[in-house]
Amino acid sequence: MNQLRAGVLLSYLSIFISIVIALVYTPFMIRILGQSEYGLYSLIGSIAAYFSVMDMGLGNAIVRYTSRNNAIGDKANEAKLNGLFLLLYSIIGIITVLIGIIAFNSIDTIFSGNLSELELQKAKIMIIILTINFALSFPLSIFSSIIRAYERFVVDKLVSITRIILSPLLILPIILMGYGAISMVIITTVVNLSCLTFNVFYSFRKLHIKFHFGKIDTNLLKEILAYSLLVFLGVLVDQIYWQTDQIILGAVRGTIPVAIYAIGMQFVNLYIQFSTSISGLLLPKASKMVAKQASSEELTNMMIKFGRIQYAILAYILIGFILVGQPFISFWAGENYNQAYYIVLIIMIPLTIPLIQNTGISILYAKNLQGFRSVVLIFIALLNIVISIPLAKIYGGIGTAVATAVSLTLGNSIIMNIYYHKKIGINISLFWKNILLMTFPMIISFTIGALINYFVISYNIGIILLKIIGFSIVYILMMWKFSLTDKEKEIFISIVNRVRF
């Protein structure tokens, strides 16, 4: 239990550190590198995200099967599994090298129209470094999963936090010395492989793990691959949906629109991260209720309960960003990135709907009905690509944001809400009635904030912070007085207590 509690605390610490680094480190980086170099770095980062998909969901499978063998004390079978997973990851490492070669040879074809000759050469060098990074990382990553399976959460999270902190600490002096994106990728690779090597040492020295390479159990292999496939599809769709826009922009518009879009996506990713971290506190009960054959009315009430809480928190972030996001981005990133404000809003507003309906996803998994949602996600991901290409050519980052918003609205809002109502039995009309009833105090809070913005126009960081504090006080008082039920107030208090421990 101590390991689990400490692991949860370190998870929150990791999120907090990520946010602080994003807010403090990014402005220095983009100003030192310049828009073009930062755009190139972001573009290669989007390509790197596709390399990570090659994990194929095996990391989750390692945790699942190793935990099971560890629980029953079957060390012999665990050693066989370790050998099997290492073999699979080694094969993936070899495939990664082949994909890296293809990516290297495709750089000129895809990006030559909008990247300079120097940028193309830098991109090729970074692809080589990334290929080496991932080809070695996949076989080594088995040890990270084993550490999690053994529930050594403190070690796992400390290594993760070390990686988060160490990279910018080493990168910053390097770019101050005049080195660019290539050096950043090299340092990131060295830090990553060093952390993975530590996991290897810890696994052998402290966990005393063993590897056995013998005859492969084909039935077990099929079971593992079937389990991993579901995880892989989810990760693949996620990568297509959130990383492809920057690659499209790089191909049709160049590195500067990529840089602006990347700044916008930092805020979108923090919005998603904040939502999912809240879900981890609120949603475990969902699976238990479904397992106990909860009625459609009970599931509806649960979705309303959690949806209202999510909405209260996410609406605070959304309205706050609408009010002070533009001056904050101008101060934080620079006036050259002002367009990022509109990109964030275009994506963030429709994204709020699926984020406040996270409970529905838990219900789908508990009922083993996630297949339909997977098909929908694949459909909207492909639709997003098809729409993004022409819109990116005409409107740049705004165009790709609109494409993302359209596909989000169609798939996650319209289609999934119909499915929740028709197939799962959720009373969606009642859900949205409860959500809309909370909106009136939010409108009042927004109106007061908008009036303050109208009369007090300033890009001074002190004034921005005062506006945030003032809006926060008004919003919390309005919600506490007019929107939240006594039970919801108790839940918010319990969330604060759990975070504080």
PDB file of N, CA, C and O in Angstrom, residues 160-216:
ATOM      1  N   SER A 160      11.026   8.156 -14.156  1.00  0.00           N
ATOM      2  CA  SER A 160      10.265   8.994 -15.080  1.00  0.00           C
ATOM      3  C   SER A 160      10.477  10.477 -14.797  1.00  0.00           C
ATOM      4  O   SER A 160      10.697  11.279 -15.716  1.00  0.00           O
ATOM      5  N   ILE A 161      10.442  10.845 -13.516  1.00  0.00           N
ATOM      6  CA  ILE A 161      10.658  12.251 -13.129  1.00  0.00           C
ATOM      7  C   ILE A 161      12.076  12.691 -13.468  1.00  0.00           C
ATOM      8  O   ILE A 161      12.298  13.812 -13.945  1.00  0.00           O
ATOM      9  N   THR A 162      13.044  11.799 -13.245  1.00  0.00           N
ATOM     10  CA  THR A 162      14.437  12.102 -13.593  1.00  0.00           C
ATOM     11  C   THR A 162      14.576  12.401 -15.074  1.00  0.00           C
ATOM     12  O   THR A 162      15.253  13.360 -15.479  1.00  0.00           O
ATOM     13  N   ARG A 163      13.903  11.589 -15.894  1.00  0.00           N
ATOM     14  CA  ARG A 163      13.956  11.803 -17.343  1.00  0.00           C
ATOM     15  C   ARG A 163      13.334  13.152 -17.710  1.00  0.00           C
ATOM     16  O   ARG A 163      13.870  13.887 -18.552  1.00  0.00           O
ATOM     17  N   ILE A 164      12.208  13.472 -17.073  1.00  0.00           N
ATOM     18  CA  ILE A 164      11.511  14.725 -17.367  1.00  0.00           C
ATOM     19  C   ILE A 164      12.381  15.934 -17.024  1.00  0.00           C
ATOM     20  O   ILE A 164      12.443  16.912 -17.773  1.00  0.00           O
ATOM     21  N   ILE A 165      13.066  15.863 -15.878  1.00  0.00           N
ATOM     22  CA  ILE A 165      13.861  17.005 -15.406  1.00  0.00           C
ATOM     23  C   ILE A 165      15.202  17.099 -16.118  1.00  0.00           C
ATOM     24  O   ILE A 165      15.659  18.184 -16.494  1.00  0.00           O
ATOM     25  N   LEU A 166      15.845  15.946 -16.316  1.00  0.00           N
ATOM     26  CA  LEU A 166      17.222  15.931 -16.807  1.00  0.00           C
ATOM     27  C   LEU A 166      17.344  16.456 -18.237  1.00  0.00           C
ATOM     28  O   LEU A 166      18.293  17.194 -18.554  1.00  0.00           O
ATOM     29  N   SER A 167      16.401  16.091 -19.095  1.00  0.00           N
ATOM     30  CA  SER A 167      16.500  16.505 -20.501  1.00  0.00           C
ATOM     31  C   SER A 167      16.573  18.023 -20.666  1.00  0.00           C
ATOM     32  O   SER A 167      17.513  18.537 -21.292  1.00  0.00           O
ATOM     33  N   PRO A 168      15.605  18.785 -20.121  1.00  0.00           N
ATOM     34  CA  PRO A 168      15.715  20.240 -20.291  1.00  0.00           C
ATOM     35  C   PRO A 168      16.910  20.856 -19.579  1.00  0.00           C
ATOM     36  O   PRO A 168      17.479  21.846 -20.068  1.00  0.00           O
ATOM     37  N   LEU A 169      17.312  20.289 -18.443  1.00  0.00           N
ATOM     38  CA  LEU A 169      18.475  20.820 -17.733  1.00  0.00           C
ATOM     39  C   LEU A 169      19.747  20.696 -18.572  1.00  0.00           C
ATOM     40  O   LEU A 169      20.614  21.574 -18.536  1.00  0.00           O
ATOM     41  N   LEU A 170      19.868  19.605 -19.308  1.00  0.00           N
ATOM     42  CA  LEU A 170      21.042  19.413 -20.160  1.00  0.00           C
ATOM     43  C   LEU A 170      20.913  20.147 -21.492  1.00  0.00           C
ATOM     44  O   LEU A 170      21.910  20.611 -22.059  1.00  0.00           O
ATOM     45  N   ILE A 171      19.678  20.249 -21.988  1.00  0.00           N
ATOM     46  CA  ILE A 171      19.469  20.876 -23.295  1.00  0.00           C
ATOM     47  C   ILE A 171      19.667  22.383 -23.241  1.00  0.00           C
ATOM     48  O   ILE A 171      20.273  22.976 -24.147  1.00  0.00           O
ATOM     49  N   LEU A 172      19.188  23.016 -22.180  1.00  0.00           N
ATOM     50  CA  LEU A 172      19.212  24.474 -22.113  1.00  0.00           C
ATOM     51  C   LEU A 172      20.611  25.069 -22.287  1.00  0.00           C
ATOM     52  O   LEU A 172      20.798  25.972 -23.121  1.00  0.00           O
ATOM     53  N   PRO A 173      21.637  24.601 -21.543  1.00  0.00           N
ATOM     54  CA  PRO A 173      22.972  25.184 -21.765  1.00  0.00           C
ATOM     55  C   PRO A 173      23.524  24.898 -23.152  1.00  0.00           C
ATOM     56  O   PRO A 173      24.277  25.713 -23.711  1.00  0.00           O
ATOM     57  N   ILE A 174      23.132  23.759 -23.723  1.00  0.00           N
ATOM     58  CA  ILE A 174      23.613  23.412 -25.060  1.00  0.00           C
ATOM     59  C   ILE A 174      23.064  24.375 -26.108  1.00  0.00           C
ATOM     60  O   ILE A 174      23.802  24.863 -26.979  1.00  0.00           O
ATOM     61  N   ILE A 175      21.757  24.666 -26.034  1.00  0.00           N
ATOM     62  CA  ILE A 175      21.192  25.569 -27.041  1.00  0.00           C
ATOM     63  C   ILE A 175      21.632  27.016 -26.786  1.00  0.00           C
ATOM     64  O   ILE A 175      21.695  27.822 -27.713  1.00  0.00           O
ATOM     65  N   LEU A 176      21.955  27.349 -25.521  1.00  0.00           N
ATOM     66  CA  LEU A 176      22.501  28.675 -25.233  1.00  0.00           C
ATOM     67  C   LEU A 176      23.874  28.853 -25.870  1.00  0.00           C
ATOM     68  O   LEU A 176      24.289  29.969 -26.193  1.00  0.00           O
ATOM     69  N   MET A 177      24.573  27.734 -26.058  1.00  0.00           N
ATOM     70  CA  MET A 177      25.887  27.763 -26.699  1.00  0.00           C
ATOM     71  C   MET A 177      25.776  27.838 -28.224  1.00  0.00           C
ATOM     72  O   MET A 177      26.793  27.908 -28.919  1.00  0.00           O
ATOM     73  N   GLY A 178      24.538  27.800 -28.744  1.00  0.00           N
ATOM     74  CA  GLY A 178      24.342  27.963 -30.178  1.00  0.00           C
ATOM     75  C   GLY A 178      24.004  26.689 -30.927  1.00  0.00           C
ATOM     76  O   GLY A 178      23.797  26.722 -32.138  1.00  0.00           O
ATOM     77  N   TYR A 179      23.947  25.561 -30.227  1.00  0.00           N
ATOM     78  CA  TYR A 179      23.584  24.303 -30.889  1.00  0.00           C
ATOM     79  C   TYR A 179      22.068  24.224 -31.016  1.00  0.00           C
ATOM     80  O   TYR A 179      21.327  24.771 -30.205  1.00  0.00           O
ATOM     81  N   GLY A 180      21.592  23.497 -32.023  1.00  0.00           N
ATOM     82  CA  GLY A 180      20.168  23.498 -32.330  1.00  0.00           C
ATOM     83  C   GLY A 180      19.458  22.192 -32.073  1.00  0.00           C
ATOM     84  O   GLY A 180      19.770  21.452 -31.136  1.00  0.00           O
ATOM     85  N   ALA A 181      18.483  21.902 -32.953  1.00  0.00           N
ATOM     86  CA  ALA A 181      17.565  20.784 -32.765  1.00  0.00           C
ATOM     87  C   ALA A 181      18.274  19.430 -32.738  1.00  0.00           C
ATOM     88  O   ALA A 181      17.887  18.526 -32.002  1.00  0.00           O
ATOM     89  N   ILE A 182      19.340  19.279 -33.540  1.00  0.00           N
ATOM     90  CA  ILE A 182      20.052  17.997 -33.580  1.00  0.00           C
ATOM     91  C   ILE A 182      20.633  17.667 -32.216  1.00  0.00           C
ATOM     92  O   ILE A 182      20.511  16.537 -31.718  1.00  0.00           O
ATOM     93  N   SER A 183      21.231  18.653 -31.573  1.00  0.00           N
ATOM     94  CA  SER A 183      21.802  18.442 -30.240  1.00  0.00           C
ATOM     95  C   SER A 183      20.715  18.075 -29.223  1.00  0.00           C
ATOM     96  O   SER A 183      20.937  17.255 -28.328  1.00  0.00           O
ATOM     97  N   MET A 184      19.542  18.687 -29.380  1.00  0.00           N
ATOM     98  CA  MET A 184      18.438  18.389 -28.478  1.00  0.00           C
ATOM     99  C   MET A 184      18.004  16.933 -28.595  1.00  0.00           C
ATOM    100  O   MET A 184      17.748  16.259 -27.592  1.00  0.00           O
ATOM    101  N   VAL A 185      17.946  16.443 -29.821  1.00  0.00           N
ATOM    102  CA  VAL A 185      17.558  15.042 -30.038  1.00  0.00           C
ATOM    103  C   VAL A 185      18.624  14.094 -29.488  1.00  0.00           C
ATOM    104  O   VAL A 185      18.303  13.048 -28.903  1.00  0.00           O
ATOM    105  N   ILE A 186      19.899  14.457 -29.650  1.00  0.00           N
ATOM    106  CA  ILE A 186      20.987  13.622 -29.119  1.00  0.00           C
ATOM    107  C   ILE A 186      20.896  13.532 -27.601  1.00  0.00           C
ATOM    108  O   ILE A 186      20.995  12.428 -27.017  1.00  0.00           O
ATOM    109  N   ILE A 187      20.699  14.666 -26.935  1.00  0.00           N
ATOM    110  CA  ILE A 187      20.624  14.677 -25.472  1.00  0.00           C
ATOM    111  C   ILE A 187      19.419  13.877 -24.989  1.00  0.00           C
ATOM    112  O   ILE A 187      19.514  13.091 -24.035  1.00  0.00           O
ATOM    113  N   THR A 188      18.280  14.072 -25.645  1.00  0.00           N
ATOM    114  CA  THR A 188      17.076  13.312 -25.277  1.00  0.00           C
ATOM    115  C   THR A 188      17.323  11.809 -25.400  1.00  0.00           C
ATOM    116  O   THR A 188      16.906  11.022 -24.545  1.00  0.00           O
ATOM    117  N   THR A 189      18.022  11.416 -26.453  1.00  0.00           N
ATOM    118  CA  THR A 189      18.341   9.995 -26.667  1.00  0.00           C
ATOM    119  C   THR A 189      19.249   9.457 -25.568  1.00  0.00           C
ATOM    120  O   THR A 189      19.010   8.372 -25.022  1.00  0.00           O
ATOM    121  N   VAL A 190      20.280  10.214 -25.238  1.00  0.00           N
ATOM    122  CA  VAL A 190      21.227   9.784 -24.202  1.00  0.00           C
ATOM    123  C   VAL A 190      20.529   9.643 -22.853  1.00  0.00           C
ATOM    124  O   VAL A 190      20.718   8.658 -22.129  1.00  0.00           O
ATOM    125  N   VAL A 191      19.694  10.632 -22.503  1.00  0.00           N
ATOM    126  CA  VAL A 191      18.964  10.582 -21.229  1.00  0.00           C
ATOM    127  C   VAL A 191      18.021   9.388 -21.198  1.00  0.00           C
ATOM    128  O   VAL A 191      17.954   8.652 -20.199  1.00  0.00           O
ATOM    129  N   ASN A 192      17.306   9.179 -22.288  1.00  0.00           N
ATOM    130  CA  ASN A 192      16.357   8.069 -22.359  1.00  0.00           C
ATOM    131  C   ASN A 192      17.054   6.727 -22.194  1.00  0.00           C
ATOM    132  O   ASN A 192      16.635   5.884 -21.384  1.00  0.00           O
ATOM    133  N   LEU A 193      18.123   6.505 -22.954  1.00  0.00           N
ATOM    134  CA  LEU A 193      18.831   5.222 -22.889  1.00  0.00           C
ATOM    135  C   LEU A 193      19.511   5.036 -21.530  1.00  0.00           C
ATOM    136  O   LEU A 193      19.600   3.901 -21.029  1.00  0.00           O
ATOM    137  N   SER A 194      19.956   6.115 -20.910  1.00  0.00           N
ATOM    138  CA  SER A 194      20.568   6.022 -19.577  1.00  0.00           C
ATOM    139  C   SER A 194      19.539   5.576 -18.542  1.00  0.00           C
ATOM    140  O   SER A 194      19.822   4.714 -17.690  1.00  0.00           O
ATOM    141  N   CYS A 195      18.340   6.152 -18.610  1.00  0.00           N
ATOM    142  CA  CYS A 195      17.275   5.761 -17.678  1.00  0.00           C
ATOM    143  C   CYS A 195      16.865   4.305 -17.888  1.00  0.00           C
ATOM    144  O   CYS A 195      16.631   3.560 -16.921  1.00  0.00           O
ATOM    145  N   LEU A 196      16.765   3.888 -19.138  1.00  0.00           N
ATOM    146  CA  LEU A 196      16.419   2.498 -19.435  1.00  0.00           C
ATOM    147  C   LEU A 196      17.506   1.539 -18.953  1.00  0.00           C
ATOM    148  O   LEU A 196      17.206   0.438 -18.474  1.00  0.00           O
ATOM    149  N   THR A 197      18.763   1.948 -19.081  1.00  0.00           N
ATOM    150  CA  THR A 197      19.871   1.122 -18.602  1.00  0.00           C
ATOM    151  C   THR A 197      19.816   0.964 -17.089  1.00  0.00           C
ATOM    152  O   THR A 197      20.101  -0.119 -16.548  1.00  0.00           O
ATOM    153  N   PHE A 198      19.446   2.019 -16.389  1.00  0.00           N
ATOM    154  CA  PHE A 198      19.270   1.923 -14.935  1.00  0.00           C
ATOM    155  C   PHE A 198      18.198   0.885 -14.597  1.00  0.00           C
ATOM    156  O   PHE A 198      18.352   0.100 -13.652  1.00  0.00           O
ATOM    157  N   ASN A 199      17.107   0.866 -15.366  1.00  0.00           N
ATOM    158  CA  ASN A 199      16.044  -0.117 -15.133  1.00  0.00           C
ATOM    159  C   ASN A 199      16.554  -1.540 -15.301  1.00  0.00           C
ATOM    160  O   ASN A 199      16.141  -2.456 -14.572  1.00  0.00           O
ATOM    161  N   VAL A 200      17.450  -1.733 -16.274  1.00  0.00           N
ATOM    162  CA  VAL A 200      18.051  -3.053 -16.478  1.00  0.00           C
ATOM    163  C   VAL A 200      18.844  -3.459 -15.233  1.00  0.00           C
ATOM    164  O   VAL A 200      18.687  -4.575 -14.717  1.00  0.00           O
ATOM    165  N   PHE A 201      19.685  -2.558 -14.775  1.00  0.00           N
ATOM    166  CA  PHE A 201      20.502  -2.812 -13.585  1.00  0.00           C
ATOM    167  C   PHE A 201      19.613  -3.121 -12.375  1.00  0.00           C
ATOM    168  O   PHE A 201      19.854  -4.085 -11.644  1.00  0.00           O
ATOM    169  N   TYR A 202      18.573  -2.315 -12.176  1.00  0.00           N
ATOM    170  CA  TYR A 202      17.693  -2.498 -11.013  1.00  0.00           C
ATOM    171  C   TYR A 202      16.952  -3.837 -11.091  1.00  0.00           C
ATOM    172  O   TYR A 202      16.804  -4.538 -10.081  1.00  0.00           O
ATOM    173  N   SER A 203      16.495  -4.203 -12.277  1.00  0.00           N
ATOM    174  CA  SER A 203      15.727  -5.437 -12.436  1.00  0.00           C
ATOM    175  C   SER A 203      16.561  -6.671 -12.105  1.00  0.00           C
ATOM    176  O   SER A 203      16.080  -7.601 -11.464  1.00  0.00           O
ATOM    177  N   PHE A 204      17.816  -6.667 -12.551  1.00  0.00           N
ATOM    178  CA  PHE A 204      18.681  -7.815 -12.264  1.00  0.00           C
ATOM    179  C   PHE A 204      19.182  -7.797 -10.824  1.00  0.00           C
ATOM    180  O   PHE A 204      19.227  -8.834 -10.155  1.00  0.00           O
ATOM    181  N   ARG A 205      19.527  -6.616 -10.332  1.00  0.00           N
ATOM    182  CA  ARG A 205      20.158  -6.512  -9.020  1.00  0.00           C
ATOM    183  C   ARG A 205      19.145  -6.630  -7.870  1.00  0.00           C
ATOM    184  O   ARG A 205      19.409  -7.318  -6.871  1.00  0.00           O
ATOM    185  N   LYS A 206      17.985  -5.992  -8.020  1.00  0.00           N
ATOM    186  CA  LYS A 206      17.017  -5.938  -6.928  1.00  0.00           C
ATOM    187  C   LYS A 206      15.856  -6.916  -7.081  1.00  0.00           C
ATOM    188  O   LYS A 206      15.358  -7.456  -6.096  1.00  0.00           O
ATOM    189  N   LEU A 207      15.414  -7.130  -8.313  1.00  0.00           N
ATOM    190  CA  LEU A 207      14.274  -8.012  -8.531  1.00  0.00           C
ATOM    191  C   LEU A 207      14.694  -9.436  -8.881  1.00  0.00           C
ATOM    192  O   LEU A 207      13.862 -10.353  -8.868  1.00  0.00           O
ATOM    193  N   HIS A 208      15.971  -9.604  -9.217  1.00  0.00           N
ATOM    194  CA  HIS A 208      16.548 -10.927  -9.523  1.00  0.00           C
ATOM    195  C   HIS A 208      15.771 -11.641 -10.640  1.00  0.00           C
ATOM    196  O   HIS A 208      15.460 -12.832 -10.527  1.00  0.00           O
ATOM    197  N   ILE A 209      15.438 -10.891 -11.677  1.00  0.00           N
ATOM    198  CA  ILE A 209      14.681 -11.499 -12.770  1.00  0.00           C
ATOM    199  C   ILE A 209      15.587 -12.405 -13.604  1.00  0.00           C
ATOM    200  O   ILE A 209      16.805 -12.240 -13.630  1.00  0.00           O
ATOM    201  N   LYS A 210      14.959 -13.345 -14.289  1.00  0.00           N
ATOM    202  CA  LYS A 210      15.702 -14.285 -15.134  1.00  0.00           C
ATOM    203  C   LYS A 210      15.019 -14.397 -16.491  1.00  0.00           C
ATOM    204  O   LYS A 210      13.826 -14.104 -16.636  1.00  0.00           O
ATOM    205  N   PHE A 211      15.793 -14.839 -17.484  1.00  0.00           N
ATOM    206  CA  PHE A 211      15.277 -15.028 -18.833  1.00  0.00           C
ATOM    207  C   PHE A 211      15.518 -16.472 -19.254  1.00  0.00           C
ATOM    208  O   PHE A 211      16.599 -17.020 -19.020  1.00  0.00           O
ATOM    209  N   HIS A 212      14.503 -17.047 -19.860  1.00  0.00           N
ATOM    210  CA  HIS A 212      14.650 -18.396 -20.390  1.00  0.00           C
ATOM    211  C   HIS A 212      14.168 -18.389 -21.839  1.00  0.00           C
ATOM    212  O   HIS A 212      13.055 -17.941 -22.139  1.00  0.00           O
ATOM    213  N   PHE A 213      15.022 -18.886 -22.741  1.00  0.00           N
ATOM    214  CA  PHE A 213      14.677 -18.942 -24.156  1.00  0.00           C
ATOM    215  C   PHE A 213      14.528 -20.400 -24.561  1.00  0.00           C
ATOM    216  O   PHE A 213      15.503 -21.149 -24.627  1.00  0.00           O
ATOM    217  N   GLY A 214      13.312 -20.793 -24.792  1.00  0.00           N
ATOM    218  CA  GLY A 214      13.058 -22.170 -25.181  1.00  0.00           C
ATOM    219  C   GLY A 214      11.979 -22.213 -26.250  1.00  0.00           C
ATOM    220  O   GLY A 214      11.769 -21.259 -27.008  1.00  0.00           O
ATOM    221  N   LYS A 215      11.254 -23.315 -26.287  1.00  0.00           N
ATOM    222  CA  LYS A 215      10.178 -23.474 -27.258  1.00  0.00           C
ATOM    223  C   LYS A 215       9.060 -22.484 -26.956  1.00  0.00           C
ATOM    224  O   LYS A 215       8.632 -22.339 -25.816  1.00  0.00           O
ATOM    225  N   ILE A 216       8.585 -21.809 -27.984  1.00  0.00           N
ATOM    226  CA  ILE A 216       7.549 -20.792 -27.814  1.00  0.00           C
ATOM    227  C   ILE A 216       6.186 -21.444 -27.680  1.00  0.00           C
ATOM    228  O   ILE A 216       5.814 -22.314 -28.482  1.00  0.00           O
TER     229      ILE A 216
END
